[in-house]
Short mmCIF file of N, CA, C and O in Angstrom, two decimals:
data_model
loop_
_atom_site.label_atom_id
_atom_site.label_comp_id
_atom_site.label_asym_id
_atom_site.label_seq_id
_atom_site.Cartn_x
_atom_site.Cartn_y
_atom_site.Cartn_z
N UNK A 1 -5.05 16.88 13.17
CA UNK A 1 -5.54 15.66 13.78
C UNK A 1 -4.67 15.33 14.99
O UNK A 1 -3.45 15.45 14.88
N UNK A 2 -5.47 14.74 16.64
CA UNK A 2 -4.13 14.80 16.75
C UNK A 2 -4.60 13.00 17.40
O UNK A 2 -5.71 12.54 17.14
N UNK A 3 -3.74 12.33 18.07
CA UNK A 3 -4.00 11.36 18.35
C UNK A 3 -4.01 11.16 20.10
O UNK A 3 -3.34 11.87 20.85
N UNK A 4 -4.55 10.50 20.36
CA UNK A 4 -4.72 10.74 21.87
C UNK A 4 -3.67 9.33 22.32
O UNK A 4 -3.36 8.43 21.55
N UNK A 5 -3.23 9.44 23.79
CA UNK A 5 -2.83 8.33 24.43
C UNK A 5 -3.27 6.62 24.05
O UNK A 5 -2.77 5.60 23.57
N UNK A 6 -4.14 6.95 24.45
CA UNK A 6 -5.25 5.83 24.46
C UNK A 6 -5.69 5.17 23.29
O UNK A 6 -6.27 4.09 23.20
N UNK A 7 -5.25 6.16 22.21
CA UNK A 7 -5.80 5.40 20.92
C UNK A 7 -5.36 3.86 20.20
O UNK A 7 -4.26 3.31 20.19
N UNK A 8 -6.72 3.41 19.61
CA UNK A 8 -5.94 1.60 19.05
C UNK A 8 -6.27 2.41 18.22
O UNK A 8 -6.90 3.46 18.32
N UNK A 9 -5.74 1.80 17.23
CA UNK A 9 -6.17 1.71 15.74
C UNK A 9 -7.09 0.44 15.61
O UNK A 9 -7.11 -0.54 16.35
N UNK A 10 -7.80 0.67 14.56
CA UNK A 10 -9.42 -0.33 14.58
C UNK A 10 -8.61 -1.85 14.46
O UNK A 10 -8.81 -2.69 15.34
N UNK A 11 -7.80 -2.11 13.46
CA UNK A 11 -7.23 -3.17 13.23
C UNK A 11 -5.87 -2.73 12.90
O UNK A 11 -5.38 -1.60 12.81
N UNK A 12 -5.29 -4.13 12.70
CA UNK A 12 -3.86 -4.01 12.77
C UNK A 12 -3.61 -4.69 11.26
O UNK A 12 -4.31 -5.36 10.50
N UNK A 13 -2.18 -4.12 11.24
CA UNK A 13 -1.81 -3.95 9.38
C UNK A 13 -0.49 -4.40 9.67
O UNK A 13 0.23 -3.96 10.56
N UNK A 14 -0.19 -5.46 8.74
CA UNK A 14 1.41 -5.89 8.65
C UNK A 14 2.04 -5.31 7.53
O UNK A 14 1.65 -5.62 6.40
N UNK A 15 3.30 -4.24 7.74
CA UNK A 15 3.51 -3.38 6.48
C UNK A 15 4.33 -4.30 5.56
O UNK A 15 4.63 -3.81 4.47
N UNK A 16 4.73 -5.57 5.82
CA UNK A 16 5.09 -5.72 4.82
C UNK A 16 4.10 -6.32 3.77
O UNK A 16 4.31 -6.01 2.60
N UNK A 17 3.09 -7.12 4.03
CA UNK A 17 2.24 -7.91 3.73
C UNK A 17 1.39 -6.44 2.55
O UNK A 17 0.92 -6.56 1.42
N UNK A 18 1.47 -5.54 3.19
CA UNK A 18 0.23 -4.87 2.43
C UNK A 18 0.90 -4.02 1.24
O UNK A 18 0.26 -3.83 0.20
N UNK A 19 2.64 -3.31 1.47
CA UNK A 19 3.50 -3.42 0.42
C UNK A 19 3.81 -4.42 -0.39
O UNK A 19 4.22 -4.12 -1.51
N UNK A 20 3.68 -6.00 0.02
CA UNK A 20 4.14 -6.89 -1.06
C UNK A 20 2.93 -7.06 -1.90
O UNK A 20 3.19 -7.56 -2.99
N UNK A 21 1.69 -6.77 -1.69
CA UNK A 21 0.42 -6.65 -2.70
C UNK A 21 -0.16 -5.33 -3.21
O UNK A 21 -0.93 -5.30 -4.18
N UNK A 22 0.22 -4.25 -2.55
CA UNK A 22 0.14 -3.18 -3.42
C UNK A 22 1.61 -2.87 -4.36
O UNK A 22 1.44 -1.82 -4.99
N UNK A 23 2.80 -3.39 -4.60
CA UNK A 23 4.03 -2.83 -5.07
C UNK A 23 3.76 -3.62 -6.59
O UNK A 23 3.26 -4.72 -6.81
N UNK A 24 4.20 -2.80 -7.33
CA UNK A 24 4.04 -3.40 -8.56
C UNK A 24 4.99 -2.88 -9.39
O UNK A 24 5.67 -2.10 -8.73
N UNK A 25 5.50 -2.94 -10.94
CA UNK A 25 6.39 -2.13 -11.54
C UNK A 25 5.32 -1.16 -12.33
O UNK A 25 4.55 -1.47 -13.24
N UNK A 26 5.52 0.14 -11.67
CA UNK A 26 4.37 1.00 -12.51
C UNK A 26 5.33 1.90 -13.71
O UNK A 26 6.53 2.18 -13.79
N UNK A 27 4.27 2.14 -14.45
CA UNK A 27 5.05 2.49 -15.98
C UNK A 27 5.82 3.77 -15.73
O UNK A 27 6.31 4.32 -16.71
N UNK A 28 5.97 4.27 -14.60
CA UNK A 28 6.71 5.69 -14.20
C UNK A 28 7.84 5.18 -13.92
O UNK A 28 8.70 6.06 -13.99
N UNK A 29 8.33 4.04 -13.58
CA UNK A 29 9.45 3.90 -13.09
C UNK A 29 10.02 3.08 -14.37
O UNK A 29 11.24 3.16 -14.27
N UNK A 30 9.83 2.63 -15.06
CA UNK A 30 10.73 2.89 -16.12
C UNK A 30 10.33 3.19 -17.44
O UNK A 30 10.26 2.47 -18.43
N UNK A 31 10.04 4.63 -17.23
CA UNK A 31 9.36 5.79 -18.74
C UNK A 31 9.99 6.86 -18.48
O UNK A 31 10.69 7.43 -19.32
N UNK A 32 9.75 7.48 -16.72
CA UNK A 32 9.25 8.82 -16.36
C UNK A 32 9.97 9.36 -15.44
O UNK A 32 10.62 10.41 -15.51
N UNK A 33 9.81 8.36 -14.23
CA UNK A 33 10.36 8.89 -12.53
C UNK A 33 11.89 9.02 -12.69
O UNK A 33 12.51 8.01 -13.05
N UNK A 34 12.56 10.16 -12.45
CA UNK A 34 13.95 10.50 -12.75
C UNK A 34 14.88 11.07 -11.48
O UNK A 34 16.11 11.15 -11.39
N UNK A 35 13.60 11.52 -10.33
CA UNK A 35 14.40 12.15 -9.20
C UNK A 35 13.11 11.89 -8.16
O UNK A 35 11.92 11.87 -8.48
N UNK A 36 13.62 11.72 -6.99
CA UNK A 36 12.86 11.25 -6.04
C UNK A 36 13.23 12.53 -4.92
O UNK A 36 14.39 12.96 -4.89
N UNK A 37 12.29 13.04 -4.09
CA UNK A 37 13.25 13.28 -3.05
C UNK A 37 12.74 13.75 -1.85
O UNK A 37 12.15 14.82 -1.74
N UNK A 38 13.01 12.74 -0.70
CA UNK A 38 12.47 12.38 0.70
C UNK A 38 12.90 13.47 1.75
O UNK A 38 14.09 13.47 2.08
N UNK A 39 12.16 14.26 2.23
CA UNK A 39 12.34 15.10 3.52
C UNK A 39 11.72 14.83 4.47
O UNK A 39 10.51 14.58 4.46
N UNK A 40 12.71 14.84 5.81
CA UNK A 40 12.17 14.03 6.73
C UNK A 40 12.08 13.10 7.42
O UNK A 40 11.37 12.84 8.39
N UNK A 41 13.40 12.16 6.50
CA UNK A 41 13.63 10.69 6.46
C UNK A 41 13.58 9.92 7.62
O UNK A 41 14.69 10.12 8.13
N UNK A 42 12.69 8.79 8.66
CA UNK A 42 13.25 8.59 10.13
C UNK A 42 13.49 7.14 9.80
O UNK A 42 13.48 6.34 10.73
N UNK A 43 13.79 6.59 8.19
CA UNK A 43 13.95 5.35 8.69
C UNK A 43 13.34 4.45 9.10
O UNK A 43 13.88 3.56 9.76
N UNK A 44 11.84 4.48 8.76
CA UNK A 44 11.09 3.41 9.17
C UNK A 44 11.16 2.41 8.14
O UNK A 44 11.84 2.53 7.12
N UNK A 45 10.38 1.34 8.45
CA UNK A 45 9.80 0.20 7.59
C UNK A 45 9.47 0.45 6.30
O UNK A 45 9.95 0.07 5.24
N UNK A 46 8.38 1.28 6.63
CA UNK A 46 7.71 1.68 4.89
C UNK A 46 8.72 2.29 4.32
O UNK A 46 9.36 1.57 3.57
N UNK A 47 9.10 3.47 4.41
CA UNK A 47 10.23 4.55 3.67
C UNK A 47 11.55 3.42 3.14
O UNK A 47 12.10 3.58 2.05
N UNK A 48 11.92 2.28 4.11
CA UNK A 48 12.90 1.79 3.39
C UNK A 48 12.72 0.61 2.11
O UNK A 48 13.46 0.16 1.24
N UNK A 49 11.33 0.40 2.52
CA UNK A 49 10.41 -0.89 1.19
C UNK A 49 10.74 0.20 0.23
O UNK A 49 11.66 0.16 -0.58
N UNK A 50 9.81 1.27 0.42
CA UNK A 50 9.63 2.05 -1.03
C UNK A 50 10.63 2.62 -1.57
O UNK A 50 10.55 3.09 -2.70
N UNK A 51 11.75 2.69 -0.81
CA UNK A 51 12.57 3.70 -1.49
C UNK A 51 13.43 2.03 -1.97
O UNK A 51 13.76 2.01 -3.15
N UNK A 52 13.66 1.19 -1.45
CA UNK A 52 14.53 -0.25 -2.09
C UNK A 52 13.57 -0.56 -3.34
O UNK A 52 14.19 -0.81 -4.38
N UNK A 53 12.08 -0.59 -3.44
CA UNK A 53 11.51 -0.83 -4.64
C UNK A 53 12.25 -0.01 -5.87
O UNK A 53 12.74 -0.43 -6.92
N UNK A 54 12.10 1.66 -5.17
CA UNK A 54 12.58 2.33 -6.41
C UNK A 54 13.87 2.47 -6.74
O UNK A 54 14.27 3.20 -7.64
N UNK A 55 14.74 1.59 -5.84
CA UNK A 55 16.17 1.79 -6.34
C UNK A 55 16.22 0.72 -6.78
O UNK A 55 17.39 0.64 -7.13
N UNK A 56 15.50 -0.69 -7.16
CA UNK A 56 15.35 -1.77 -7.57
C UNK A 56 14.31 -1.52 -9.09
O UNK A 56 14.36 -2.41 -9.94
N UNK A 57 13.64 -0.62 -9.28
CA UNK A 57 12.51 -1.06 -10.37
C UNK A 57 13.26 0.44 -10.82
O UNK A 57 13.47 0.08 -11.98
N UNK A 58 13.67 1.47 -10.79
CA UNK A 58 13.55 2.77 -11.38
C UNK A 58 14.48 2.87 -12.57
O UNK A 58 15.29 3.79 -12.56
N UNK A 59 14.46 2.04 -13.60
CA UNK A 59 15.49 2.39 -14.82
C UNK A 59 15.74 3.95 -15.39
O UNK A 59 16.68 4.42 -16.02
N UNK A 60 14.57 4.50 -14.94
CA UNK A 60 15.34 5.71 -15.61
C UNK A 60 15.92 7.18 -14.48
O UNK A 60 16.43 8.28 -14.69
N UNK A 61 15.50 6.43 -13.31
CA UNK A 61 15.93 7.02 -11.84
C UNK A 61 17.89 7.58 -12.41
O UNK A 61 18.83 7.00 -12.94
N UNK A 62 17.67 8.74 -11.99
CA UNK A 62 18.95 9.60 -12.12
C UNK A 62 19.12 10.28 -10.60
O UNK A 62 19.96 11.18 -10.58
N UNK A 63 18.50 10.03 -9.42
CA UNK A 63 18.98 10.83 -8.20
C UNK A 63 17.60 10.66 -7.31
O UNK A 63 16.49 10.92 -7.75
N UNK A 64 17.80 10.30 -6.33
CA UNK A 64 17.31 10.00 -5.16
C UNK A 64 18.23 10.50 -3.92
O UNK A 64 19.26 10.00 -3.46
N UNK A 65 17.03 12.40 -3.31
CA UNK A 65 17.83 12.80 -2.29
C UNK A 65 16.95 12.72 -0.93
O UNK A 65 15.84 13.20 -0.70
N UNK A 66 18.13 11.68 0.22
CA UNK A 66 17.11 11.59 1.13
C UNK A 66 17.81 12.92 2.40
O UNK A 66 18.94 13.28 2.74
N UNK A 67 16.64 13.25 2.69
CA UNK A 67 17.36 14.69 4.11
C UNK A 67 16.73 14.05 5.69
O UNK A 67 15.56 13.72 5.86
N UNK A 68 17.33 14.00 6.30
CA UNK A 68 16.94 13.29 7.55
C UNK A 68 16.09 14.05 8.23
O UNK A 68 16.20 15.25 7.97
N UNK A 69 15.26 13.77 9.03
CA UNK A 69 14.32 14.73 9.78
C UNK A 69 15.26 14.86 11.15
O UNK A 69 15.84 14.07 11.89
N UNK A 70 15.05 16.71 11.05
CA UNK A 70 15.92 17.23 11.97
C UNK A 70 14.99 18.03 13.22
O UNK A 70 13.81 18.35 13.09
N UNK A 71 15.73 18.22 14.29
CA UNK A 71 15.07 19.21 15.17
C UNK A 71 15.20 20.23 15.01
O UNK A 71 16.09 20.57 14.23
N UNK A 72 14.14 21.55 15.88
CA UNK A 72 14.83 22.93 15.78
C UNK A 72 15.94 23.42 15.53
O UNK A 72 16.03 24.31 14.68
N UNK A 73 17.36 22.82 16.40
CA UNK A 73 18.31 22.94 16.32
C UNK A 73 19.19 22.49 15.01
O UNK A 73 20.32 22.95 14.84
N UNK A 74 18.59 21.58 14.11
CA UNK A 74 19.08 21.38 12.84
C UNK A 74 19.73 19.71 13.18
O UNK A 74 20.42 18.97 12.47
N UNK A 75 19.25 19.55 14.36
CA UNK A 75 20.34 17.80 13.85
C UNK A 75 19.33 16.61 14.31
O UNK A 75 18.39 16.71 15.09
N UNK A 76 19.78 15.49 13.61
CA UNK A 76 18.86 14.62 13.19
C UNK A 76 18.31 14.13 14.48
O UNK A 76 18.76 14.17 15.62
N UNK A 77 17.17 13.65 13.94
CA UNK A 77 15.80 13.43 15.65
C UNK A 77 16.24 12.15 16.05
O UNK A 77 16.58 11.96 17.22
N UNK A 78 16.27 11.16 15.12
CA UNK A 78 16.19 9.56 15.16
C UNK A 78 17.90 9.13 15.14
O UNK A 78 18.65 9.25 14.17
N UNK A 79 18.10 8.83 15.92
CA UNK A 79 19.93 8.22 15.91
C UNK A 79 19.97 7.69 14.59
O UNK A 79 20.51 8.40 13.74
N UNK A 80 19.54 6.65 14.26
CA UNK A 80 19.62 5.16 13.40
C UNK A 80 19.18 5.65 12.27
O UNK A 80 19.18 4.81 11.38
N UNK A 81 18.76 6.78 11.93
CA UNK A 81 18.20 7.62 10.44
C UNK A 81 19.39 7.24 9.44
O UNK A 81 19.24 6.42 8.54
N UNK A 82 20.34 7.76 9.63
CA UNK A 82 21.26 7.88 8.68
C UNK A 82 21.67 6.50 8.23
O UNK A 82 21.67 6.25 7.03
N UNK A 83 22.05 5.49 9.21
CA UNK A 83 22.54 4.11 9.37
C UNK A 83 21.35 3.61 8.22
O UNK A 83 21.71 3.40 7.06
N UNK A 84 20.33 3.50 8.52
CA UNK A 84 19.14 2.97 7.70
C UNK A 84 19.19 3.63 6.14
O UNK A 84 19.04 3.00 5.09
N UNK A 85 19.41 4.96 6.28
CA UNK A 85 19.64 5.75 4.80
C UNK A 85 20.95 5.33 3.91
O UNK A 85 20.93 5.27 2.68
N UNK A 86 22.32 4.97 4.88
CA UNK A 86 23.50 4.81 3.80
C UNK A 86 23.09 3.02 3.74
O UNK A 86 23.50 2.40 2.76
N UNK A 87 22.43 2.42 4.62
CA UNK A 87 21.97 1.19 3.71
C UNK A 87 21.38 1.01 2.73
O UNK A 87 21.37 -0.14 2.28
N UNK A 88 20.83 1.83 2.19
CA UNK A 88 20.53 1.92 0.97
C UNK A 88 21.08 2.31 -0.47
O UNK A 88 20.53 2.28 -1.57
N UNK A 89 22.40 2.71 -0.07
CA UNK A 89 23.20 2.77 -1.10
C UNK A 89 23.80 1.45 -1.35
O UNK A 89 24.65 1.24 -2.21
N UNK A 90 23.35 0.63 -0.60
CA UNK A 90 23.83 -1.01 -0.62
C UNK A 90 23.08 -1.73 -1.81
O UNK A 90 23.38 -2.65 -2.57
N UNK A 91 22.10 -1.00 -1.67
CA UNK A 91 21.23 -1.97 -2.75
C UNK A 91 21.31 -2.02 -4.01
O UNK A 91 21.90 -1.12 -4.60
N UNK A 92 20.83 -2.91 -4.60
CA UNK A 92 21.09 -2.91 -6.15
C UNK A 92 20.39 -2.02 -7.32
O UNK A 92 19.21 -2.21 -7.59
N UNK A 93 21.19 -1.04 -8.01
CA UNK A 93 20.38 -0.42 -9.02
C UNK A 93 19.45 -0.73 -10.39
O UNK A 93 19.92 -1.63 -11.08
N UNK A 94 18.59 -0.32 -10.73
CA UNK A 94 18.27 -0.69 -11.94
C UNK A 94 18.83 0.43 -13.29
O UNK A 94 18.86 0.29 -14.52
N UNK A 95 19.26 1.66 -12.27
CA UNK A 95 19.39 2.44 -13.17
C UNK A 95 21.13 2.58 -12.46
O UNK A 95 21.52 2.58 -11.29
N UNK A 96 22.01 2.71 -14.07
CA UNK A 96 23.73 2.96 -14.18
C UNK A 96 23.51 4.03 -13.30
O UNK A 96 23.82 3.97 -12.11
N UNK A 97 22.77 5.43 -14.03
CA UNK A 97 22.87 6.28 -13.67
C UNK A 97 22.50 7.22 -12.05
O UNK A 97 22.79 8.39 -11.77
N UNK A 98 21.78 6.19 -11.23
CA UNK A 98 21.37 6.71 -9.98
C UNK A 98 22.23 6.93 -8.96
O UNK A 98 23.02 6.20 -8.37
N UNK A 99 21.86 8.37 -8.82
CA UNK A 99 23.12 9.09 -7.62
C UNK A 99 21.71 9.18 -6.25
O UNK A 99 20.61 9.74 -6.17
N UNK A 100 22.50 8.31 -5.39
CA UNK A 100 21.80 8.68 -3.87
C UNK A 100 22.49 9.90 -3.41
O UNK A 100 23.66 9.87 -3.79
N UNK A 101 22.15 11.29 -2.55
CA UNK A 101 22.61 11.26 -1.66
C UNK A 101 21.86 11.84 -0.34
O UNK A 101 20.84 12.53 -0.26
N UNK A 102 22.67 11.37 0.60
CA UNK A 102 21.88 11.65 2.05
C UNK A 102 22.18 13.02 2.97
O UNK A 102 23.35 13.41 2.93
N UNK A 103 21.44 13.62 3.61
CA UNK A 103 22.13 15.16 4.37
C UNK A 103 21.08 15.07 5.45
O UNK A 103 21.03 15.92 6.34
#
């Protein structure tokens, strides 16, 4: 798909508004979900809701690995990737056992 210059999108979406009514505590996150793991990471809006939900709701979460999205050359695309990623070791766990780590 690719997207052209020119393109709108039909309407406009406020991400937090449409994460605070789709986010819920689903029975995977504390039964099932034990390892998470994000390739690609640039640090946006959404990626940091969802991944703070699941370091907030995931009781039985044991490891969440985020890898930054890199260029050809192997180093990260987005400056502020990482900055946005070790903020998240800020946040509060639900699970003793959850090991972040970031590369």
């Amino acid at each position: 798909m690719y997207v052209l210059e020119d393109y709108e999108a039909p309407f406009e979406i406020d991400n937090m508004q449409f994460w605070a009514k789709k986010v819920g505590i689903h029975e995977c996150l504390i039964s099932s979900l034990e390892v998470v793991e994000i390739k690609g990471f640039r640090g946006t809006e959404n990626e940091i809701f969802v991944l703070k939900h699941f370091i907030n709701s995931g009781v039985v979460l044991k490891k969440i690995s985020i890898t930054m999205l890199k260029d050809g050359f192997g180093r990260t695309v987005e400056f502020h990737c990482r900055e946005k990623a070790e903020f998240l070791l800020t946040v509060p766990r639900a699970s003793r056992n959850l090991e972040i780590s970031i590369c």
